Structures are given as C-alpha cells and as structure tokens.
Short mmCIF file of C-alpha atoms in Angstrom, two decimals:
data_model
loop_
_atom_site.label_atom_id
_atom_site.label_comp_id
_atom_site.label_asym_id
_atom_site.label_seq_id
_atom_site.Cartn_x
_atom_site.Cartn_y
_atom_site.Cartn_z
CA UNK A 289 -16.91 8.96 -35.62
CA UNK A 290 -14.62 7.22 -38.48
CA UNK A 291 -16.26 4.55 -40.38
CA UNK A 292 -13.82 2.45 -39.46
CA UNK A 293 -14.84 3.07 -35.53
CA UNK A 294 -18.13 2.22 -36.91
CA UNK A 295 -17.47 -1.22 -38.07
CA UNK A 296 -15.28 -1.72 -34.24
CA UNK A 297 -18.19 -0.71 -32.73
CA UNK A 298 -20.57 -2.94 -34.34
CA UNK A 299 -18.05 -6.03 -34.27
CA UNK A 300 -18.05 -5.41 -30.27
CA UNK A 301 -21.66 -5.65 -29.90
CA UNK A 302 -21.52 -9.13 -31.48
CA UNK A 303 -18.56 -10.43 -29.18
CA UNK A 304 -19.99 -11.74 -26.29
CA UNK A 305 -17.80 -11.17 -22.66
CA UNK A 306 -16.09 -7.85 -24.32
CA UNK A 307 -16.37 -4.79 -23.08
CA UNK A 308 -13.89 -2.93 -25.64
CA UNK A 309 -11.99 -2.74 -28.62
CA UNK A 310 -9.49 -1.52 -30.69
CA UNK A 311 -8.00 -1.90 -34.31
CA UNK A 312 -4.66 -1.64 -34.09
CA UNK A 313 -3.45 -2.38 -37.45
CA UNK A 314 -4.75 -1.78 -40.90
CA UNK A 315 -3.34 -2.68 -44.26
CA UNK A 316 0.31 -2.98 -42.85
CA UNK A 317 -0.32 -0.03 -41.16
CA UNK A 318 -0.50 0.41 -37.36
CA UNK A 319 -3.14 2.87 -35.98
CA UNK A 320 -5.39 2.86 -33.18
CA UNK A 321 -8.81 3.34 -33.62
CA UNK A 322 -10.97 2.19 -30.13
CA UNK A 323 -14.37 2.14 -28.95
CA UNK A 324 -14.88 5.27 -26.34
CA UNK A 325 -13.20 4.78 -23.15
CA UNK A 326 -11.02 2.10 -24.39
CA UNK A 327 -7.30 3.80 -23.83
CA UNK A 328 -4.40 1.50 -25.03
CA UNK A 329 -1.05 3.04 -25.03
CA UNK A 330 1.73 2.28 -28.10
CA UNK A 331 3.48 0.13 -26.04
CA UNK A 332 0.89 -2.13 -25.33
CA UNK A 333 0.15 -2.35 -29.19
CA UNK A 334 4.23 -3.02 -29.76
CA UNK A 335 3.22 -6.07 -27.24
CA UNK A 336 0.06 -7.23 -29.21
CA UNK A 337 2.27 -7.43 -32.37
CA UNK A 338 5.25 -9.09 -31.14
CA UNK A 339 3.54 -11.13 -29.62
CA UNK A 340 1.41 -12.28 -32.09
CA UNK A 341 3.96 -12.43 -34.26
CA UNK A 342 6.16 -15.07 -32.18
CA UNK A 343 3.21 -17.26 -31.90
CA UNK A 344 -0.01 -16.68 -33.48
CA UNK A 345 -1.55 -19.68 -32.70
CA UNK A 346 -1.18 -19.39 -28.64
CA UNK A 347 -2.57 -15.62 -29.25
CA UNK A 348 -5.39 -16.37 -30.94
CA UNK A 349 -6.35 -19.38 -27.99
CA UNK A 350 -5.25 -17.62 -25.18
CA UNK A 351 -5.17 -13.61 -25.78
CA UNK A 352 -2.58 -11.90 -24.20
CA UNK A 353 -3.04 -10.34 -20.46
CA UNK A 354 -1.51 -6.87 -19.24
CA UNK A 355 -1.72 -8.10 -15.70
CA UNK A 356 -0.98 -4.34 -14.37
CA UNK A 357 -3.10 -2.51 -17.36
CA UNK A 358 -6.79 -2.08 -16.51
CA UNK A 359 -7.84 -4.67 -19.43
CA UNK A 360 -7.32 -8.03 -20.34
CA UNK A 361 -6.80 -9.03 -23.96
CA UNK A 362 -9.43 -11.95 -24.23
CA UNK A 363 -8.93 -11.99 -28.38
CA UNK A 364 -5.81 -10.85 -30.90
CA UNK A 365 -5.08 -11.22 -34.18
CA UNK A 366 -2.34 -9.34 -36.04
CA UNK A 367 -4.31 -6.05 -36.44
CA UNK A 368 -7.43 -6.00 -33.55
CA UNK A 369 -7.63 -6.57 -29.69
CA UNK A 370 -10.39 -7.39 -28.19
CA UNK A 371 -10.71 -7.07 -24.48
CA UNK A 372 -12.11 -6.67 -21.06
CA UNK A 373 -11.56 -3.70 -19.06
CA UNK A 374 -10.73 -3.20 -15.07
CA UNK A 375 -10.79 -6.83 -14.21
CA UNK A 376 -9.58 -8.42 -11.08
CA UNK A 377 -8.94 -11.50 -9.32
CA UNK A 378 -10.72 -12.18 -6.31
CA UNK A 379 -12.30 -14.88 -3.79
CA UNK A 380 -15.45 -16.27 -4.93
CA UNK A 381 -17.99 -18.94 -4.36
CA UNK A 382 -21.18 -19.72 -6.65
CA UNK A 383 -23.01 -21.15 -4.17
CA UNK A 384 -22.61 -21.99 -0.41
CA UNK A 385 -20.89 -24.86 1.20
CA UNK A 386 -17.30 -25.85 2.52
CA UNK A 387 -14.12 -24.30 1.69
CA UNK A 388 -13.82 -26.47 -1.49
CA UNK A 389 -16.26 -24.40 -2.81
CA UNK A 390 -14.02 -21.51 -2.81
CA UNK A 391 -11.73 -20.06 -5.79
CA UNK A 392 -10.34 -17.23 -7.75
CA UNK A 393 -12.77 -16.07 -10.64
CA UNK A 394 -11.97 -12.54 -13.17
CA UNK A 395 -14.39 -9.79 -11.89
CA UNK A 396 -15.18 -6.23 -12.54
CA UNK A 397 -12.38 -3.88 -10.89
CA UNK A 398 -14.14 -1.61 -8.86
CA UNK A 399 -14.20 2.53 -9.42
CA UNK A 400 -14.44 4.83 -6.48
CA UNK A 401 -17.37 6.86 -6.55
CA UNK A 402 -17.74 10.23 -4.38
CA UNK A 403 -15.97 10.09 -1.33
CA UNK A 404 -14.42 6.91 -1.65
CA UNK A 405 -10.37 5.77 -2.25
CA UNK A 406 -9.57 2.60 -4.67
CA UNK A 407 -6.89 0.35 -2.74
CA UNK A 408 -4.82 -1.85 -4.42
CA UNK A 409 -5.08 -4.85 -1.48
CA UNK A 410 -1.65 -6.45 -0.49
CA UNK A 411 -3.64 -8.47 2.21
CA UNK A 412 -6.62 -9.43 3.58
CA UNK A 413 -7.19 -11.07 7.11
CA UNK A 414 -9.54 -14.01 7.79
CA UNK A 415 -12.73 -13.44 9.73
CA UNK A 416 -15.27 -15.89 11.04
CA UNK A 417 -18.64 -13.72 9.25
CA UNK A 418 -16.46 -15.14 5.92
CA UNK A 419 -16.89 -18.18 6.77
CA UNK A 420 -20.57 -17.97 8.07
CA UNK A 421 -20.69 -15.81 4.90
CA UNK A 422 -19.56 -19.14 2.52
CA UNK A 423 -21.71 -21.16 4.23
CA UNK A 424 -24.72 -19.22 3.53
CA UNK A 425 -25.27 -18.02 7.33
CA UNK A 426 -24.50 -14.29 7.27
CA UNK A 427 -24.98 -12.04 4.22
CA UNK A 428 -23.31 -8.84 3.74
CA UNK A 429 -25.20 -5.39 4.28
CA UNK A 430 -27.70 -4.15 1.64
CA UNK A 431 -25.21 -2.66 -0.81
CA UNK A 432 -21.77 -3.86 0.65
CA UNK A 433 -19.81 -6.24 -1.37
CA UNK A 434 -20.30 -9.87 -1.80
CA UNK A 435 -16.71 -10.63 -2.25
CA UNK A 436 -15.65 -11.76 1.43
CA UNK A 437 -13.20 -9.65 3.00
CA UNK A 438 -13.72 -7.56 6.19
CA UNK A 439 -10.51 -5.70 6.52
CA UNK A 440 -7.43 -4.97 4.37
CA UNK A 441 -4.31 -3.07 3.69
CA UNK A 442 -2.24 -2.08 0.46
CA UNK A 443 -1.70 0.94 -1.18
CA UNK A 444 -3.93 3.77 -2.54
CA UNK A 445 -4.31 3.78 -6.41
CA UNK A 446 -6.86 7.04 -6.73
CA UNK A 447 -9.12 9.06 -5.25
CA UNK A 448 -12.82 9.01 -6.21
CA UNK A 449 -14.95 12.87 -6.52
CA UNK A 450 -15.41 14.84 -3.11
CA UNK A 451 -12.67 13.47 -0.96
CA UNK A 452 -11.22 16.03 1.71
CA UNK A 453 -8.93 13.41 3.23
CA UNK A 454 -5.10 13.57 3.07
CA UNK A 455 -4.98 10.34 1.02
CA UNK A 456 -2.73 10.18 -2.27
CA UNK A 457 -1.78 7.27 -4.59
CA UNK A 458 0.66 5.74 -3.23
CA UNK A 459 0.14 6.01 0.46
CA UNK A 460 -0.06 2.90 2.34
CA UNK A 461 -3.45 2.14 4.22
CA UNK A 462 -5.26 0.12 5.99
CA UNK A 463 -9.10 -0.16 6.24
CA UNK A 464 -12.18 -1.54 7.59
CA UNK A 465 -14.78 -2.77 4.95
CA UNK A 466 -18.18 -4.25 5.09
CA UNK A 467 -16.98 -6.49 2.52
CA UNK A 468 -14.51 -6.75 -0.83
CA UNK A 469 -11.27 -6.83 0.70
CA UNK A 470 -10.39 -10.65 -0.38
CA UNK A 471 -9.51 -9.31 -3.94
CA UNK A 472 -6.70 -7.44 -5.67
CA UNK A 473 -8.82 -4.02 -5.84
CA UNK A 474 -11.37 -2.75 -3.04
CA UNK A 475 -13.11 0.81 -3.01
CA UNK A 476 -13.14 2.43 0.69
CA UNK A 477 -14.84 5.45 1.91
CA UNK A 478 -12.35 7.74 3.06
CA UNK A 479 -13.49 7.79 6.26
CA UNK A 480 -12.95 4.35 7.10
CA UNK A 481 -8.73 4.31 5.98
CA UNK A 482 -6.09 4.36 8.74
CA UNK A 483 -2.36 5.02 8.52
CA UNK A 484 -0.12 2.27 8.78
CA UNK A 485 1.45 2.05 12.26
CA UNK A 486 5.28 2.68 11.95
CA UNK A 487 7.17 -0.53 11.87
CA UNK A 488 4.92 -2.67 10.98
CA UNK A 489 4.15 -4.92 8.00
CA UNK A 490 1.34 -4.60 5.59
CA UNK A 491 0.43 -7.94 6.90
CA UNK A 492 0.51 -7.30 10.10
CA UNK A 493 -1.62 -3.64 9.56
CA UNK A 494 -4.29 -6.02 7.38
CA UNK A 495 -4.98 -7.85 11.04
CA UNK A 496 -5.85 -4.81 12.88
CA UNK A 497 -8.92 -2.96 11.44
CA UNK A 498 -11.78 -5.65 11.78
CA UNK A 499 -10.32 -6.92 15.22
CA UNK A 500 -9.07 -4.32 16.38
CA UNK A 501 -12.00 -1.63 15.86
CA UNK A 502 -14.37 -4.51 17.24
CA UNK A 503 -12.82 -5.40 20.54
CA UNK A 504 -12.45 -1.20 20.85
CA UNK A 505 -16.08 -0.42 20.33
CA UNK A 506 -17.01 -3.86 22.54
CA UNK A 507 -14.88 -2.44 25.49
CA UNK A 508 -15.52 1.69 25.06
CA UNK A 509 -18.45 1.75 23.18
CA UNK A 510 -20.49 -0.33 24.26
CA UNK A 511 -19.07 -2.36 27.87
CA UNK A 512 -17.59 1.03 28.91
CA UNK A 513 -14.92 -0.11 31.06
CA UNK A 514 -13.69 1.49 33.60
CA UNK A 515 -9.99 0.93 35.26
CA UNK A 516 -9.74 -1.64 37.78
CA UNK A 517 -12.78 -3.84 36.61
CA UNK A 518 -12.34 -7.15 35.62
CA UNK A 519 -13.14 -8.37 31.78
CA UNK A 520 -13.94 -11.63 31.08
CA UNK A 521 -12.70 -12.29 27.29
CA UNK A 522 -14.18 -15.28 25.63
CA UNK A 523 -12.46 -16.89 22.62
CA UNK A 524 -9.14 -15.08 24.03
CA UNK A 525 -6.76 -16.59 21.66
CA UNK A 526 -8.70 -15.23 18.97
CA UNK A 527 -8.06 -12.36 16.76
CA UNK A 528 -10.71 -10.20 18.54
CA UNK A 529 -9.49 -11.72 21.91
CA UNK A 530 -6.18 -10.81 21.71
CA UNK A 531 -7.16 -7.45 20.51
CA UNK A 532 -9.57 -7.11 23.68
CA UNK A 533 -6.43 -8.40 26.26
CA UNK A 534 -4.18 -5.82 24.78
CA UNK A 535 -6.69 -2.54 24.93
CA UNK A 536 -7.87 -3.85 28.31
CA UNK A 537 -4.72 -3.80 30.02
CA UNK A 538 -4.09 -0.33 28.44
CA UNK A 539 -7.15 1.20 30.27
CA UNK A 540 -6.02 -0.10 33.53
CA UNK A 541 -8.81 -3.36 33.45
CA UNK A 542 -7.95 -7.10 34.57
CA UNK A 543 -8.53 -9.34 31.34
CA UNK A 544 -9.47 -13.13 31.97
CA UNK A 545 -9.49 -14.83 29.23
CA UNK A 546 -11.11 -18.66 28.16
CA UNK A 547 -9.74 -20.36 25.21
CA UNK A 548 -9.23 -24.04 24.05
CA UNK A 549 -5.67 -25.05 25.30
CA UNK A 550 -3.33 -24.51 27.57
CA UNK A 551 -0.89 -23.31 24.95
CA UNK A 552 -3.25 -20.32 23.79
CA UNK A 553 -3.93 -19.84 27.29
CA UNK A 554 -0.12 -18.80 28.27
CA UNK A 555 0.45 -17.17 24.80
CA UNK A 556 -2.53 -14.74 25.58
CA UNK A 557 -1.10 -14.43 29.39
CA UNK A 558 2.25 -13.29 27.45
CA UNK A 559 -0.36 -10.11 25.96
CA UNK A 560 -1.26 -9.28 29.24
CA UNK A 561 -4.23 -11.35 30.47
CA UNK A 562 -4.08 -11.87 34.38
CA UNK A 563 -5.89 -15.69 34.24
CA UNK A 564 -7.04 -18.21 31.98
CA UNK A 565 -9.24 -20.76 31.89
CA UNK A 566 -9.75 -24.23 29.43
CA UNK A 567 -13.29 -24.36 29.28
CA UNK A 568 -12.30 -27.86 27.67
CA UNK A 569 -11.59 -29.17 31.07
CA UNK A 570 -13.04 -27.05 33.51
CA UNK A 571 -16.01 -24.39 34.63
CA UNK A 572 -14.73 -21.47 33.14
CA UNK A 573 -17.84 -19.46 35.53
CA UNK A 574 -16.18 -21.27 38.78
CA UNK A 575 -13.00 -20.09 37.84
CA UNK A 576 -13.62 -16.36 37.63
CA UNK A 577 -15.60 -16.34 40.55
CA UNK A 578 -12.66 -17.71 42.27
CA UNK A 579 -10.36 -15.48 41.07
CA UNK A 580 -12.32 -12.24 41.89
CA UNK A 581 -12.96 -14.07 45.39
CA UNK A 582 -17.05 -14.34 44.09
CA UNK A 583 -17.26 -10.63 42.43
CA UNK A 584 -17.17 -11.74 39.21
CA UNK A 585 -16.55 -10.44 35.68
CA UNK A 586 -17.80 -6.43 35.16
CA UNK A 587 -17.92 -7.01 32.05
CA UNK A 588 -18.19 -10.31 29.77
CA UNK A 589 -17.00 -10.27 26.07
CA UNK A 590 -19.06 -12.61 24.58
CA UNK A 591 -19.35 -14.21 20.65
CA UNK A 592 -20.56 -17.53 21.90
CA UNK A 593 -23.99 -17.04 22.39
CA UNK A 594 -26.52 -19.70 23.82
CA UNK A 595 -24.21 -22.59 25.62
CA UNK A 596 -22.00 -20.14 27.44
CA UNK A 597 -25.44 -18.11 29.08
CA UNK A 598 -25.78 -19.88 31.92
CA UNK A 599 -22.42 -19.77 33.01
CA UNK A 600 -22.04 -15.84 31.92
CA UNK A 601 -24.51 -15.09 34.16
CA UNK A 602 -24.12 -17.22 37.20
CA UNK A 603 -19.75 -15.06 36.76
CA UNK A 604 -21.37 -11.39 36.02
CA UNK A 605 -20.65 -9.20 38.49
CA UNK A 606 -23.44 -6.48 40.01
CA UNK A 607 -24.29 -4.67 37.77
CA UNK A 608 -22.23 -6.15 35.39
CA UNK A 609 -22.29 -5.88 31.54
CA UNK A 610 -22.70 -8.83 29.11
CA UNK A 611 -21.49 -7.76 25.57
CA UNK A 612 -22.79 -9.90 23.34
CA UNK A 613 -21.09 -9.96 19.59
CA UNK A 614 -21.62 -13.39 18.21
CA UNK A 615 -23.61 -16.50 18.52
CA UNK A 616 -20.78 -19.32 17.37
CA UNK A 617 -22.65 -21.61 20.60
CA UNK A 618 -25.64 -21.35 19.25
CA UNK A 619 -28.60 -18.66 19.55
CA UNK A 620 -31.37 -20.70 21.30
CA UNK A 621 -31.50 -20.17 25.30
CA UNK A 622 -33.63 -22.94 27.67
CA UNK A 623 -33.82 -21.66 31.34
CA UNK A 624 -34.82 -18.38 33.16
CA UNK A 625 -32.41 -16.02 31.82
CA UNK A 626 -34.45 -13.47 32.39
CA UNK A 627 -34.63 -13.74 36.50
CA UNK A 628 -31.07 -14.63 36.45
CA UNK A 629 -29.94 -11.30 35.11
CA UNK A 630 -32.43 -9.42 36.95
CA UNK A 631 -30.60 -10.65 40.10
CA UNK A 632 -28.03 -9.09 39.29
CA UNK A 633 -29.24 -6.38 37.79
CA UNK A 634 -26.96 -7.04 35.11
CA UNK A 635 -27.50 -6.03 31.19
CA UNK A 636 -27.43 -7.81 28.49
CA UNK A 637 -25.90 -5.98 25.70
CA UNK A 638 -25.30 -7.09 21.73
CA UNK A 639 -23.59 -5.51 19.14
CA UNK A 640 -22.28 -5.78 15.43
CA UNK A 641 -19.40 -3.54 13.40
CA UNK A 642 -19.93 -5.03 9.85
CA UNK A 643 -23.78 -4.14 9.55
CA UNK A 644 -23.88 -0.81 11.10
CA UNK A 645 -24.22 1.80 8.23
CA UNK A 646 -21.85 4.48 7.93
CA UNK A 647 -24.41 7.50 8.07
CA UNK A 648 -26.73 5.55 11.03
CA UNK A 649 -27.11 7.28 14.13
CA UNK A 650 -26.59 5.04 16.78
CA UNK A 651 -28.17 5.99 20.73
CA UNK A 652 -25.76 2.71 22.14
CA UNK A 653 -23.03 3.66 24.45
CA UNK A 654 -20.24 6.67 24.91
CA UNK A 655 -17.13 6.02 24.02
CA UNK A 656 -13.42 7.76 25.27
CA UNK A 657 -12.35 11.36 24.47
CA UNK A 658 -11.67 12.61 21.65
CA UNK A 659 -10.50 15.96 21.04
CA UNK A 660 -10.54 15.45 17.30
CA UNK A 661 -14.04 14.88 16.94
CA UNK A 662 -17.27 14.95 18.77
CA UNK A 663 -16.66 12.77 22.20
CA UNK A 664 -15.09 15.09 24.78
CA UNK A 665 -14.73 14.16 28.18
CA UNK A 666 -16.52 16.19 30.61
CA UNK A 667 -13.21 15.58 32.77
CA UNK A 668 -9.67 13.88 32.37
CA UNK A 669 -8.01 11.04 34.46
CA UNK A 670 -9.54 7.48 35.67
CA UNK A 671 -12.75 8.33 36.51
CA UNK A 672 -13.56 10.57 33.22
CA UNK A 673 -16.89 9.85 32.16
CA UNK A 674 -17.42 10.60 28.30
CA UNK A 675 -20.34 13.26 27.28
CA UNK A 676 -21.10 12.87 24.25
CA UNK A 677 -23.16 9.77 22.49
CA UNK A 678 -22.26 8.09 19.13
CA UNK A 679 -22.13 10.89 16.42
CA UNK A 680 -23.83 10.41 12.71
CA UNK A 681 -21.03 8.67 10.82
CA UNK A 682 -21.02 5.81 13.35
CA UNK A 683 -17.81 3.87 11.52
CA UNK A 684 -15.94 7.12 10.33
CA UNK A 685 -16.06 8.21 14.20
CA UNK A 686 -14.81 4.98 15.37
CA UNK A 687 -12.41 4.66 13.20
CA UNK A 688 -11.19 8.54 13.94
CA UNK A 689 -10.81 8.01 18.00
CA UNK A 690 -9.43 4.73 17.02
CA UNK A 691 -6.58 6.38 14.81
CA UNK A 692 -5.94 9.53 17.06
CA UNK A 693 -6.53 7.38 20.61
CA UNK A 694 -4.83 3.83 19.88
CA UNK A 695 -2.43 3.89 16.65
CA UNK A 696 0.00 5.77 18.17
CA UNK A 697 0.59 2.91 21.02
CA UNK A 698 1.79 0.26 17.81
CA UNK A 699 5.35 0.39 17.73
CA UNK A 700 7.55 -2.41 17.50
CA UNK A 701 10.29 -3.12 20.30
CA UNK A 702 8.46 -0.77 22.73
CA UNK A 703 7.36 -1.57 26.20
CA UNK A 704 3.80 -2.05 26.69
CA UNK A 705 3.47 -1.23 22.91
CA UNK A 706 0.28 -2.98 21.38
CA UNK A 707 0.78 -5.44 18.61
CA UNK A 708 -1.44 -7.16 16.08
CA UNK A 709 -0.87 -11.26 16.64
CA UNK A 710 -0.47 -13.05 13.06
CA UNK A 711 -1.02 -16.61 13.25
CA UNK A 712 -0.33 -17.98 9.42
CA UNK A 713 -0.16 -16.10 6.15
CA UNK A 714 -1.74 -17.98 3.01
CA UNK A 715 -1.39 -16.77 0.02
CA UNK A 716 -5.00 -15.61 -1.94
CA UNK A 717 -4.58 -19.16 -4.03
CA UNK A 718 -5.13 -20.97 -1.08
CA UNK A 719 -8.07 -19.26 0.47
CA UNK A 720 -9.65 -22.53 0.96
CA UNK A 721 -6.82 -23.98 3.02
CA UNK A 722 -6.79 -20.73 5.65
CA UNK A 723 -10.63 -21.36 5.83
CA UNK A 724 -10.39 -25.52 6.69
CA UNK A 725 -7.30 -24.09 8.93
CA UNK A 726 -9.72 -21.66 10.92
CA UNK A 727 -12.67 -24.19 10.81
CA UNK A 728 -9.95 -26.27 12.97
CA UNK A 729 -9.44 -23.49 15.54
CA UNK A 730 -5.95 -24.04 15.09
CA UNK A 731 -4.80 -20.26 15.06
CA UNK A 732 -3.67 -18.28 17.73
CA UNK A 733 -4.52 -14.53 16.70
CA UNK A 734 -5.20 -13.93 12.77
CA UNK A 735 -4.91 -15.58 10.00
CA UNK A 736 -3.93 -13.31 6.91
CA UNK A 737 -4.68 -13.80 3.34
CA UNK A 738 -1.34 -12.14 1.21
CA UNK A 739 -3.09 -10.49 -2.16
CA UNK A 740 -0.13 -8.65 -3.84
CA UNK A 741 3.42 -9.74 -2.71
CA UNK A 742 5.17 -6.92 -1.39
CA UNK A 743 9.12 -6.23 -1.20
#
C-alpha cells in the first residue's frame, strides 16, 4: 500500500458517516488513489472537478451525488472525495405513530447474499401489516427487513452466489417479500420472483404478489375449495378481496362478498362476485343465509377477527371452513364460540403469508396440482383431491404453483382473464398520504407506491 493510501486511509477513519475515499488529485495532477473497495471511474472524477470548479463553495456544503453510482459524495474539494457507498432512499419511521411520522431517510443499499437477486424496485403496493407495522402493532419476522414493503416489482440488477434460477439483470420481476420493498433497492430469494404477466404494467404486477399469493393459499391451501361451494369474502373491495372473487370464480366457487358501500359492492360484482352485502346497513350473516336458501357460506374468508364471529358462525355452512387471516375487528371473543362451531362441526382455521419462513415445513392444508413441483393430484377434473401436503420451502412452493397454475390466466383484453385492481398510485414522496388514504378505506383494490418512474 502507497503512503499516500496510507494517509486516505487514516483521514477516513477520522471522518465520521464515510465509508470510503479517494484522492483524486495531487499537485495539479489527477490520480486515483482509494481505500479498498472504493471503485470510482474517470468520469466520475471529470464530474468531481468540474464541478468543483464551477462552484466550490456549493461543493464543499453540499457534496455532489451520483444518484445512479453506488456512492454518494458527502465531501469534495478540488483533489479528494469523500463518500458513502450503496446508499438508498427508502420509507422510514423512527418511532411508531401516524402517517406523519413517515419519510424518506439515506440507508445502506442492500447486497444479495447466496441465493438471493437484488431488484431495483419501480413500485411497491400498500398493505395493511405496514400500517399495523408504523403503528407499532406487527413487527416483521426475525431477520426480515424493517423497511415496510410486502411486495414489489422492478427490474433485476444482479444475482447474488448459488442461484440456479433463470434470472438476469435486466429482467423484469415481481416478488413477494417479508419486508424491504418500500425502497429503491430490495434483495429477494430467488425463489420468491415471478415473471411479469404479459401486458401488464409494473404497477399493476407490484399489486399482485402479496394479494394475490394470500387470497391463493387462503382458498387452496388452506379453505380448499371445491367447485360449486359458496365463499363468503369479507373486506371484498379490498386488495386481497378482489384477488379472492377473481380465483374463486376461476375454480368454479360462488363468491359473496361484504364491503362498506354500495359502490364497492357493484365494482366487485363487475369481478365476478354473485352477491353483496353492506354490513353498514344490514346483517351481512342474514343475507347469506338467504341467498344459499339457509346453507350458508362453505367457506368464510375472514381478516376481521372478533366482531364479525358471531355472525361467521351463525352463516357457516356444515362442515364449513372459517379462514381466519386477520384480526382488523378486534381479537377478543365474549360468547360460546366454542358450542357454536361444534354445531356445526365447522373449523376454525387461521393463517399468515408474511411470517411463515421460507425453509418451514408446514402440516396445514393441500393445495392444487402441480406438475412442476411436489403437489400432484391423485386424479384430474372437479372432484381432484390433491396428495401431497405443503413441501419444505413453504413460500418458494407457493409461489411456483402460483406462477405455473395462475400467471398464465393475466392477460389484458381477454375474457375471463384475471386482473390485478389498482386503486391510486402515489408516488414514494408521499407515502404518508397513501397511508391516511388507506386508513380512510377509501380504495377499491390496491393502492401502489411508484419507486422508480418507468417509461
């Protein structure tokens, strides 16, 4: 090592918020001498001096920022540069609250480690676990991100050690994520990347993965519907709702739906559900028992939680299933649930996507065929039941069947095509805006969050 390297190095351990360095010019002369790791290329050091040169004083205040490089000068003179390396903008609260609370802040740009692909994010769709998440109600899985952000799509920027997938830089994806995708840069293991749907937007493809995966494994996975039963969908004109309408209808199932107005109601009846009901103005339970003629639902979609149980139960059908996913009513329960659902020999089933680790074996449910990977049918047609139970890599295998079993029925212009339903786009600057705007239950399907602009 030069001793000129030497004195870099020990002027970058006394600058505080640096990572690296590099002297650029010495004695009229330009070279490039930079602390290991550090790369700068010539034509960022023609950019340092010219700019510097046309005005020193703003340099010296304010640095000068490579927005696509993977530093940021935070210090320049006319012969060093002092800087941080792989930063990023992303969402970001310092401690939990409202949406006011919420803003951009400069972070470390994540590096994919084995197995995993670094995404540059072009959007990001709102979720309600981010805003239980700001609040302080639901924190993200040991060793998930704590930048909010459960699905995403962009492009592919490189590929971290071991991957065997057929992702490149450059290809467009979009992906489910336990966290990180409200930023410009999110890591993903391979596994959990789709393709794009042709035709669509990359705002449209960041509303599917989160929703889309959730109401699948709710209805497959773990309600295991069967054609001809009837769903009841709670929170229908909701991202997940309108998900759950759509992929019902698909495997030959009635969707009912409840929701808040009688606008969302006939917007979701334009998706395919059969009924709805205002449970505003009316018994939501009275209504589906009148519309099955007093069967009831087979199955019950549920993220409410404790308000909605007596009602869920006094609709489920025999034997019906009640998927639980989320507890926005509340979680307490007053009244004898218990004997309730033993009358009708109903069960009471719950389930989360975000927390469920990606090498966790899970016993819950059977899910469709898949001739790609481990669920096979024992036999094809209506009536196939599925033989094989959730395999190791619970989210990889979800999001495989998902790909091979569902993707190909987004098209745009098709007859009974599926399609993601975007509600508002907000740019990242005004994160707190699309959270106040969900808080109001104003949206009808997603709301997305648009990182990178994209021709």
């Amino acid at each position: 090592m030069s001793s000129v390297q030497n004195l870099l190095l020990e002027s970058l351990l006394g600058t505080k918020h640096v990572d690296n360095a590099a002297i650029i010019k010495i004695h009229a002369r330009t070279v490039l001498v930079s602390s290991p790791g550090f790369n700068i290329s010539p034509s960022d050091i023609r950019v340092l001096v010219n700019g510097f040169s046309k005005n020193p004083v703003q340099v010296r205040r304010d640095g000068l920022y490579f927005r696509e490089k993977d530093y940021k000068c935070v210090r320049a003179d006319e012969r060093s540069l002092y800087a941080k390396k792989r930063i990023m903008l992303a969402v970001h609260f310092d401690q939990p609250g409202g949406p006011e609370n919420l803003y951009l802040k400069e972070v470390a740009k994540p590096e994919p480690g084995p197995g995993e692909v670094l995404l540059k994010v072009a959007a990001s769709a709102l979720n309600r676990a981010d805003v239980l998440q700001r609040w302080g109600q639901y924190s993200p899985p040991p060793g998930a991100s704590n930048i909010l952000g459960l699905e995403a799509s962009g492009h592919v920027v490189t590929v971290g050690p071991g991957c065997q997938g057929p992702w490149k830089a450059g290809h467009s994806a979009m992906a489910l994520l336990a966290g990180g995708g409200q930023a410009e840069y999110v890591t993903v293991p391979e596994g959990h990347l789709m393709p794009v749907p042709k035709g669509l937007t990359l705002i449209q493809a960041a509303a599917i993965p989160e929703a889309w995966l959730t109401a699948f494994q709710l209805l497959h996975v773990i309600g295991q519907v069967k054609a001809g039963e009837t769903v009841l969908i709670h929170a229908g004109s909701s991202g997940v709702g309108t998900a759950a309408v759509q992929l019902a209808r698909q495997a030959g199932a009635i969707p009912l739906v409840t929701a808040g107005s009688l606008d969302k109601i006939k917007a979701v009846e334009k998706l395919g559900a059969a009924a709805g009901f205002n449970y505003k103005e009316g018994d939501f339970s009275a209504a589906t028992l009148e519309f099955t003629k007093g069967a009831g639902a087979n199955v019950i979609l549920d993220c409410v939680g404790g308000s909605y149980w007596e009602k869920n139960v006094a609709c489920l059908a025999l034997d019906g299933r009640w998927v639980l996913y989320g507890l926005l009513g509340g979680a307490e329960v007053h009244g004898e649930l218990l004997s309730k659902l033993l009358t009708k020999r109903g069960s009471l089933l719950t389930s989360l996507l975000r927390s469920r680790d990606k090498k966790t074996i899970s016993g819950m449910g059977k899910v469709l065929g898949c001739g790609a990977c481990l669920w096979s049918p024992r036999h094809r047609g209506p009536e196939a039941t599925w033989a094989r139970a959730l395999p190791q890599n619970y989210k990889a295998e979800l999001v495989a069947a998902f790909t091979q079993q569902i993707l190909p029925h987004f098209a745009q212009d098709e007859p009974g095509s599926l399609r993601p339903v975007v509600d508002t786009v907000f740019p990242l600057k005004q994160v707190a805006e699309a959270h106040v705007y969900m808080e109001q239950n104003k949206n009808l399907g997603k709301i997305v969050l648009e990182v990178t602009p994209v021709p």
